[in-house]
mmCIF file of C-alpha atoms in Angstrom:
data_model
loop_
_atom_site.group_PDB
_atom_site.id
_atom_site.type_symbol
_atom_site.label_atom_id
_atom_site.label_comp_id
_atom_site.label_asym_id
_atom_site.label_seq_id
_atom_site.Cartn_x
_atom_site.Cartn_y
_atom_site.Cartn_z
ATOM 1 C CA MET A 851 -0.363 0.279 0.005
ATOM 2 C CA SER A 852 1.630 3.082 -1.193
ATOM 3 C CA ILE A 853 1.755 6.223 0.993
ATOM 4 C CA PRO A 854 0.449 9.885 -0.169
ATOM 5 C CA SER A 855 3.617 12.445 -0.357
ATOM 6 C CA ILE A 856 3.032 15.484 1.912
ATOM 7 C CA ARG A 857 4.297 17.982 -0.038
ATOM 8 C CA GLY A 858 4.808 21.929 1.665
ATOM 9 C CA PRO A 859 3.584 24.931 0.083
ATOM 10 C CA ALA A 860 5.111 25.747 -3.427
ATOM 11 C CA PRO A 861 8.318 28.039 -3.481
ATOM 12 C CA GLN A 862 6.384 30.685 -5.812
ATOM 13 C CA SER A 863 3.412 30.840 -2.928
ATOM 14 C CA LEU A 864 5.900 31.065 -0.169
ATOM 15 C CA ALA A 865 7.663 33.836 -1.813
ATOM 16 C CA VAL A 866 3.876 35.743 -2.256
ATOM 17 C CA ARG A 867 3.350 35.464 1.322
ATOM 18 C CA ASP A 868 6.958 36.769 2.161
ATOM 19 C CA ALA A 869 6.580 39.848 0.101
ATOM 20 C CA GLY A 870 3.063 40.381 1.660
ATOM 21 C CA VAL A 871 4.120 40.567 5.020
ATOM 22 C CA LEU A 872 7.118 42.984 3.421
ATOM 23 C CA LEU A 873 5.105 45.265 2.339
ATOM 24 C CA GLY A 874 3.111 45.102 5.312
ATOM 25 C CA ARG A 875 5.812 45.924 7.429
ATOM 26 C CA VAL A 876 7.441 48.883 4.782
ATOM 27 C CA LEU A 877 3.328 50.080 4.453
ATOM 28 C CA TYR A 878 3.034 49.839 8.636
ATOM 29 C CA LEU A 879 6.330 51.499 9.435
ATOM 30 C CA SER A 880 5.633 54.609 6.468
ATOM 31 C CA LEU A 881 2.685 55.355 8.613
ATOM 32 C CA VAL A 882 4.589 55.255 11.378
ATOM 33 C CA ALA A 883 7.051 57.715 10.523
ATOM 34 C CA SER A 884 4.719 59.934 9.094
ATOM 35 C CA GLY A 885 2.601 60.195 11.678
ATOM 36 C CA LEU A 886 6.171 61.197 13.827
ATOM 37 C CA LEU A 887 7.261 63.898 11.480
ATOM 38 C CA LEU A 888 3.895 65.465 11.158
ATOM 39 C CA THR A 889 4.339 65.546 14.981
ATOM 40 C CA LEU A 890 7.304 66.599 15.534
ATOM 41 C CA VAL A 891 8.524 68.508 12.748
ATOM 42 C CA PRO A 892 6.335 71.542 13.674
ATOM 43 C CA VAL A 893 7.517 71.545 17.296
ATOM 44 C CA VAL A 894 10.909 71.573 15.923
ATOM 45 C CA LEU A 895 10.444 74.189 13.840
ATOM 46 C CA VAL A 896 8.928 76.331 16.509
ATOM 47 C CA THR A 897 11.882 75.736 18.549
ATOM 48 C CA TRP A 898 14.566 76.632 16.238
ATOM 49 C CA LEU A 899 12.486 79.954 15.337
ATOM 50 C CA SER A 900 12.352 80.666 19.018
ATOM 51 C CA LEU A 901 15.930 81.104 19.217
ATOM 52 C CA PHE A 902 16.584 83.154 16.083
ATOM 53 C CA ALA A 903 18.490 86.640 17.256
ATOM 54 C CA ASN A 904 16.780 88.571 13.883
ATOM 55 C CA GLU A 905 13.933 90.690 15.320
ATOM 56 C CA VAL A 906 12.158 89.585 11.775
ATOM 57 C CA PRO A 907 12.275 85.718 11.533
ATOM 58 C CA THR A 908 14.605 84.754 8.306
ATOM 59 C CA VAL A 909 16.377 82.111 7.228
ATOM 60 C CA PRO A 910 18.995 81.330 7.848
ATOM 61 C CA PRO A 911 19.409 83.418 11.177
ATOM 62 C CA SER A 912 22.319 86.046 11.810
ATOM 63 C CA GLY A 913 22.673 84.426 14.854
ATOM 64 C CA TYR A 914 21.661 82.780 18.029
ATOM 65 C CA THR A 915 19.442 83.974 21.307
ATOM 66 C CA LEU A 916 17.369 83.179 24.532
ATOM 67 C CA LYS A 917 16.080 86.985 24.955
ATOM 68 C CA TRP A 918 12.570 85.499 23.422
ATOM 69 C CA TYR A 919 12.330 83.992 26.019
ATOM 70 C CA ALA A 920 12.784 86.723 28.693
ATOM 71 C CA ALA A 921 10.894 88.506 26.011
ATOM 72 C CA SER A 922 7.824 86.051 26.354
ATOM 73 C CA LEU A 923 8.055 85.799 30.210
ATOM 74 C CA ALA A 924 7.972 89.683 30.474
ATOM 75 C CA ASN A 925 5.023 89.987 28.326
ATOM 76 C CA GLN A 926 1.942 90.983 30.478
ATOM 77 C CA GLN A 927 -0.398 89.717 28.080
ATOM 78 C CA PHE A 928 1.041 86.345 27.537
ATOM 79 C CA LEU A 929 1.404 86.072 31.335
ATOM 80 C CA THR A 930 -2.414 86.961 31.954
ATOM 81 C CA GLY A 931 -3.198 84.327 29.676
ATOM 82 C CA PHE A 932 -1.694 81.821 31.006
ATOM 83 C CA SER A 933 -2.392 82.031 34.617
ATOM 84 C CA ILE A 934 -6.498 82.012 33.036
ATOM 85 C CA SER A 935 -5.569 79.232 30.890
ATOM 86 C CA ILE A 936 -4.287 77.229 33.988
ATOM 87 C CA GLN A 937 -6.923 78.871 35.996
ATOM 88 C CA VAL A 938 -9.869 77.776 33.729
ATOM 89 C CA ALA A 939 -7.809 73.976 33.073
ATOM 90 C CA VAL A 940 -7.837 73.243 36.495
ATOM 91 C CA ILE A 941 -11.179 74.082 37.072
ATOM 92 C CA ALA A 942 -13.246 72.301 34.022
ATOM 93 C CA THR A 943 -10.974 69.455 34.501
ATOM 94 C CA ALA A 944 -12.596 68.755 37.838
ATOM 95 C CA ILE A 945 -15.906 69.706 37.412
ATOM 96 C CA GLY A 946 -15.407 67.696 34.378
ATOM 97 C CA LEU A 947 -14.272 64.439 36.490
ATOM 98 C CA VAL A 948 -16.420 64.956 39.360
ATOM 99 C CA LEU A 949 -19.629 64.838 36.753
ATOM 100 C CA THR A 950 -17.751 61.661 34.550
ATOM 101 C CA ILE A 951 -16.666 59.510 37.318
ATOM 102 C CA PRO A 952 -20.406 58.454 38.417
ATOM 103 C CA ALA A 953 -21.672 58.656 34.400
ATOM 104 C CA ALA A 954 -19.089 56.123 33.415
ATOM 105 C CA ILE A 955 -19.709 53.909 35.951
ATOM 106 C CA ALA A 956 -23.635 53.639 34.983
ATOM 107 C CA LEU A 957 -22.885 53.612 31.793
ATOM 108 C CA ALA A 958 -20.427 50.774 32.169
ATOM 109 C CA LYS A 959 -22.561 48.778 34.394
ATOM 110 C CA ARG A 960 -25.954 49.985 31.776
ATOM 111 C CA ALA A 961 -27.952 51.619 34.327
ATOM 112 C CA ILE A 962 -29.028 53.491 31.712
ATOM 113 C CA PRO A 963 -31.311 53.105 29.508
ATOM 114 C CA TYR A 964 -30.088 53.398 25.578
ATOM 115 C CA SER A 965 -26.385 53.539 27.339
ATOM 116 C CA ASP A 966 -24.463 52.919 24.004
ATOM 117 C CA TRP A 967 -26.749 55.840 22.693
ATOM 118 C CA MET A 968 -25.756 58.509 25.373
ATOM 119 C CA VAL A 969 -21.787 57.322 25.015
ATOM 120 C CA GLN A 970 -22.370 58.182 21.707
ATOM 121 C CA PHE A 971 -23.822 61.242 22.484
ATOM 122 C CA LEU A 972 -21.819 62.736 25.202
ATOM 123 C CA MET A 973 -19.118 61.729 22.955
ATOM 124 C CA GLY A 974 -19.928 64.300 20.389
ATOM 125 C CA PRO A 975 -17.897 67.255 21.183
ATOM 126 C CA MET A 976 -14.788 65.355 20.334
ATOM 127 C CA ILE A 977 -16.530 64.681 16.662
ATOM 128 C CA VAL A 978 -18.080 68.370 16.059
ATOM 129 C CA PRO A 979 -15.752 70.044 14.150
ATOM 130 C CA ALA A 980 -14.677 73.166 17.525
ATOM 131 C CA ILE A 981 -15.001 76.015 15.457
ATOM 132 C CA VAL A 982 -19.072 75.028 15.184
ATOM 133 C CA LEU A 983 -19.121 73.817 18.915
ATOM 134 C CA GLY A 984 -17.898 77.440 20.146
ATOM 135 C CA ALA A 985 -20.045 78.965 17.427
ATOM 136 C CA GLY A 986 -23.771 76.934 19.208
ATOM 137 C CA LEU A 987 -22.216 77.037 22.571
ATOM 138 C CA TYR A 988 -21.981 81.286 22.123
ATOM 139 C CA VAL A 989 -25.970 81.205 20.362
ATOM 140 C CA THR A 990 -26.968 79.256 23.477
ATOM 141 C CA PHE A 991 -25.037 81.315 25.922
ATOM 142 C CA ILE A 992 -26.696 84.560 24.307
ATOM 143 C CA GLN A 993 -30.506 83.298 24.385
ATOM 144 C CA LEU A 994 -30.049 82.335 28.075
ATOM 145 C CA GLU A 995 -28.591 85.433 29.234
ATOM 146 C CA ILE A 996 -31.963 87.040 27.765
ATOM 147 C CA ALA A 997 -34.118 84.417 29.471
ATOM 148 C CA PHE A 998 -32.387 84.438 32.523
ATOM 149 C CA ASP A 999 -30.308 87.465 32.537
ATOM 150 C CA LEU A 1000 -27.426 86.449 33.993
ATOM 151 C CA PRO A 1001 -23.801 86.663 32.167
ATOM 152 C CA PHE A 1002 -22.567 83.999 30.374
ATOM 153 C CA VAL A 1003 -20.753 84.948 27.628
ATOM 154 C CA GLY A 1004 -17.424 87.371 28.714
ATOM 155 C CA SER A 1005 -17.522 85.290 31.826
ATOM 156 C CA VAL A 1006 -15.112 83.099 33.719
ATOM 157 C CA PRO A 1007 -18.166 80.424 34.513
ATOM 158 C CA GLY A 1008 -19.549 80.992 30.913
ATOM 159 C CA LEU A 1009 -15.831 79.688 29.195
ATOM 160 C CA VAL A 1010 -15.031 77.115 32.078
ATOM 161 C CA LEU A 1011 -18.877 75.724 31.132
ATOM 162 C CA GLY A 1012 -17.553 75.703 28.092
ATOM 163 C CA HIS A 1013 -14.624 73.782 28.433
ATOM 164 C CA ILE A 1014 -16.369 71.052 30.633
ATOM 165 C CA LEU A 1015 -18.485 70.348 27.346
ATOM 166 C CA ILE A 1016 -14.978 69.604 25.082
ATOM 167 C CA THR A 1017 -13.137 67.699 28.406
ATOM 168 C CA ILE A 1018 -15.999 65.339 29.293
ATOM 169 C CA PRO A 1019 -15.787 63.034 26.438
ATOM 170 C CA TRP A 1020 -11.450 62.374 26.738
ATOM 171 C CA SER A 1021 -12.397 61.342 30.414
ATOM 172 C CA LEU A 1022 -15.288 59.451 29.622
ATOM 173 C CA ARG A 1023 -13.382 57.362 27.138
ATOM 174 C CA LEU A 1024 -10.514 56.797 29.189
ATOM 175 C CA LEU A 1025 -12.508 56.118 32.572
ATOM 176 C CA LEU A 1026 -15.288 53.400 30.178
ATOM 177 C CA ALA A 1027 -12.250 51.869 29.018
ATOM 178 C CA ASN A 1028 -10.493 50.714 32.625
ATOM 179 C CA LEU A 1029 -14.218 50.406 33.756
ATOM 180 C CA ASN A 1030 -15.164 47.677 31.354
ATOM 181 C CA GLY A 1031 -12.217 45.709 32.045
ATOM 182 C CA VAL A 1032 -13.251 45.326 35.804
ATOM 183 C CA ASN A 1033 -13.923 42.359 37.715
ATOM 184 C CA GLN A 1034 -17.630 42.562 38.440
ATOM 185 C CA SER A 1035 -17.170 40.188 41.055
ATOM 186 C CA ILE A 1036 -14.932 41.976 43.256
ATOM 187 C CA GLU A 1037 -17.363 44.717 43.606
ATOM 188 C CA ASP A 1038 -19.940 41.920 44.782
ATOM 189 C CA ALA A 1039 -17.376 40.960 46.914
ATOM 190 C CA ALA A 1040 -17.007 43.666 48.903
ATOM 191 C CA GLU A 1041 -21.080 44.486 48.679
ATOM 192 C CA SER A 1042 -21.432 40.663 50.301
ATOM 193 C CA LEU A 1043 -19.369 41.758 53.015
ATOM 194 C CA GLY A 1044 -21.063 44.777 53.754
ATOM 195 C CA ALA A 1045 -19.894 47.420 52.348
ATOM 196 C CA ARG A 1046 -21.766 50.487 51.336
ATOM 197 C CA PRO A 1047 -22.146 52.145 47.650
ATOM 198 C CA PHE A 1048 -20.226 54.591 48.894
ATOM 199 C CA THR A 1049 -17.379 52.433 49.936
ATOM 200 C CA VAL A 1050 -17.271 50.049 47.610
ATOM 201 C CA LEU A 1051 -17.064 53.064 45.392
ATOM 202 C CA THR A 1052 -14.095 54.898 47.016
ATOM 203 C CA LYS A 1053 -11.866 51.880 48.380
ATOM 204 C CA VAL A 1054 -12.610 49.186 45.417
ATOM 205 C CA THR A 1055 -13.664 50.935 41.714
ATOM 206 C CA LEU A 1056 -11.897 54.239 42.132
ATOM 207 C CA PRO A 1057 -8.283 52.031 42.617
ATOM 208 C CA LEU A 1058 -9.497 49.801 39.961
ATOM 209 C CA VAL A 1059 -9.352 52.784 37.564
ATOM 210 C CA TRP A 1060 -7.086 54.657 38.697
ATOM 211 C CA PRO A 1061 -4.871 54.708 36.045
ATOM 212 C CA GLY A 1062 -7.646 56.126 33.852
ATOM 213 C CA LEU A 1063 -8.734 58.506 36.076
ATOM 214 C CA VAL A 1064 -5.271 60.026 36.364
ATOM 215 C CA ALA A 1065 -4.836 59.894 32.592
ATOM 216 C CA GLY A 1066 -8.481 61.310 32.100
ATOM 217 C CA ALA A 1067 -7.165 64.214 34.104
ATOM 218 C CA LEU A 1068 -4.465 64.387 32.155
ATOM 219 C CA PHE A 1069 -6.067 64.677 28.743
ATOM 220 C CA SER A 1070 -8.917 67.129 29.901
ATOM 221 C CA PHE A 1071 -6.138 69.527 31.520
ATOM 222 C CA VAL A 1072 -4.341 69.821 28.070
ATOM 223 C CA VAL A 1073 -7.597 69.838 25.826
ATOM 224 C CA SER A 1074 -8.632 72.559 28.048
ATOM 225 C CA PHE A 1075 -5.920 74.692 28.013
ATOM 226 C CA SER A 1076 -4.739 74.568 24.745
ATOM 227 C CA ASN A 1077 -8.365 75.337 23.404
ATOM 228 C CA LEU A 1078 -8.684 78.453 20.923
ATOM 229 C CA GLU A 1079 -11.715 77.771 19.565
ATOM 230 C CA ILE A 1080 -14.033 77.825 21.822
ATOM 231 C CA SER A 1081 -12.250 80.208 24.428
ATOM 232 C CA LEU A 1082 -12.790 83.049 21.152
ATOM 233 C CA PHE A 1083 -16.759 82.871 21.913
ATOM 234 C CA LEU A 1084 -16.549 83.317 24.818
ATOM 235 C CA VAL A 1085 -13.617 85.679 26.995
ATOM 236 C CA ALA A 1086 -14.343 88.426 28.531
ATOM 237 C CA PRO A 1087 -12.245 91.474 26.817
ATOM 238 C CA GLY A 1088 -8.842 91.873 28.169
ATOM 239 C CA GLN A 1089 -9.115 88.676 29.654
ATOM 240 C CA THR A 1090 -7.945 85.889 27.057
ATOM 241 C CA THR A 1091 -5.937 82.788 27.556
ATOM 242 C CA LEU A 1092 -2.383 81.775 26.214
ATOM 243 C CA PRO A 1093 -3.348 80.801 22.948
ATOM 244 C CA ILE A 1094 -5.739 83.705 22.046
ATOM 245 C CA ALA A 1095 -3.045 86.053 24.028
ATOM 246 C CA ILE A 1096 -0.777 84.631 21.384
ATOM 247 C CA LEU A 1097 -3.290 85.186 18.402
ATOM 248 C CA GLN A 1098 -3.770 88.406 19.470
ATOM 249 C CA TYR A 1099 -0.050 89.475 19.260
ATOM 250 C CA LEU A 1100 0.525 87.991 15.950
ATOM 251 C CA GLN A 1101 -2.034 90.310 14.432
ATOM 252 C CA TRP A 1102 -0.063 93.390 15.405
ATOM 253 C CA LYS A 1103 3.651 91.750 15.075
ATOM 254 C CA LEU A 1104 5.484 89.038 14.311
ATOM 255 C CA ASP A 1105 8.699 88.193 16.144
ATOM 256 C CA PRO A 1106 10.154 85.289 17.783
ATOM 257 C CA SER A 1107 8.535 85.817 21.245
ATOM 258 C CA VAL A 1108 5.689 84.416 19.883
ATOM 259 C CA ALA A 1109 7.107 80.781 18.972
ATOM 260 C CA ALA A 1110 9.371 81.201 22.637
ATOM 261 C CA ALA A 1111 5.818 81.166 23.713
ATOM 262 C CA SER A 1112 4.733 78.617 21.937
ATOM 263 C CA VAL A 1113 7.462 76.399 23.036
ATOM 264 C CA LEU A 1114 6.690 76.925 26.975
ATOM 265 C CA GLN A 1115 3.351 76.402 26.858
ATOM 266 C CA ILE A 1116 4.920 72.931 24.771
ATOM 267 C CA ALA A 1117 6.840 72.833 27.903
ATOM 268 C CA VAL A 1118 4.147 73.087 30.105
ATOM 269 C CA ILE A 1119 2.018 69.867 28.576
ATOM 270 C CA THR A 1120 5.322 68.059 28.267
ATOM 271 C CA ILE A 1121 6.349 68.199 32.146
ATOM 272 C CA GLY A 1122 2.444 67.158 32.885
ATOM 273 C CA VAL A 1123 2.645 64.191 30.707
ATOM 274 C CA LEU A 1124 5.994 63.397 31.867
ATOM 275 C CA MET A 1125 4.893 63.750 35.697
ATOM 276 C CA THR A 1126 2.039 62.019 34.851
ATOM 277 C CA ASP A 1127 3.540 58.547 33.379
ATOM 278 C CA ARG A 1128 5.332 58.475 36.248
ATOM 279 C CA PHE A 1129 3.014 57.697 38.388
ATOM 280 C CA VAL A 1130 1.288 56.423 36.554
ATOM 281 C CA PRO A 1131 2.610 54.338 33.429
ATOM 282 C CA LEU A 1132 0.192 55.913 30.701
ATOM 283 C CA THR A 1133 0.479 52.671 28.610
ATOM 284 C CA LYS A 1134 -1.981 51.313 30.700
ATOM 285 C CA VAL A 1135 -4.446 53.291 29.084
ATOM 286 C CA VAL A 1136 -3.759 55.182 25.919
#
């Protein structure tokens, strides 16, 4: 009785498969490299521009100096904008988290009817163009001012409300990702041992989603601190955030101090990311 021979794949098919794998790797690396270039090149160029000695930027520069950093730190418009941006970002992040935590828990546990639709609705500010969202908030606040005779546009509370709206999707998305990975039996065990709901929340649930909570706070702060579109519609005259202060300065004068202020803004965000990653590795939640 003859035994049929077992043949492996034809050399031609192996070559085709290897070529496909190689092509996939090349495309993947090309996309990664393109993303890195699009992210890093503007930062490198702005940093380079901030060191130019010329008051009017020219390439190549006549020399390099740090005087524009001193000029931006002495610019009262930039300092005021930086202070307001920090305050608004901190307040909006804190209030946004207070609102997001119970909402995320309820949505993760499907305790709210039409939970999937609610998630998509709350993610809306992340999808809608920021300039459209800013215009919509402006019109809404004007109508509220007429109806209730309360100042919304041009007030710090109105600006904070607008920034809360754009920070909620980030914290909600990261918290939901962490809550969906929590073992429900751990919370059930705590409740069966007599723990009250608030104790379960503070002693069990929040520690389990701590990485997502910290990452949500970080992304919310960055989104609020660097926002331009919402702030353009809602700030009061003379009380501008840092991005608006930079934009207004560019309308009248173009010198490397603007680039220096932008580098300092990037540095604040980078330091925040690095400090957060020191305590909660962002690879766990991002």
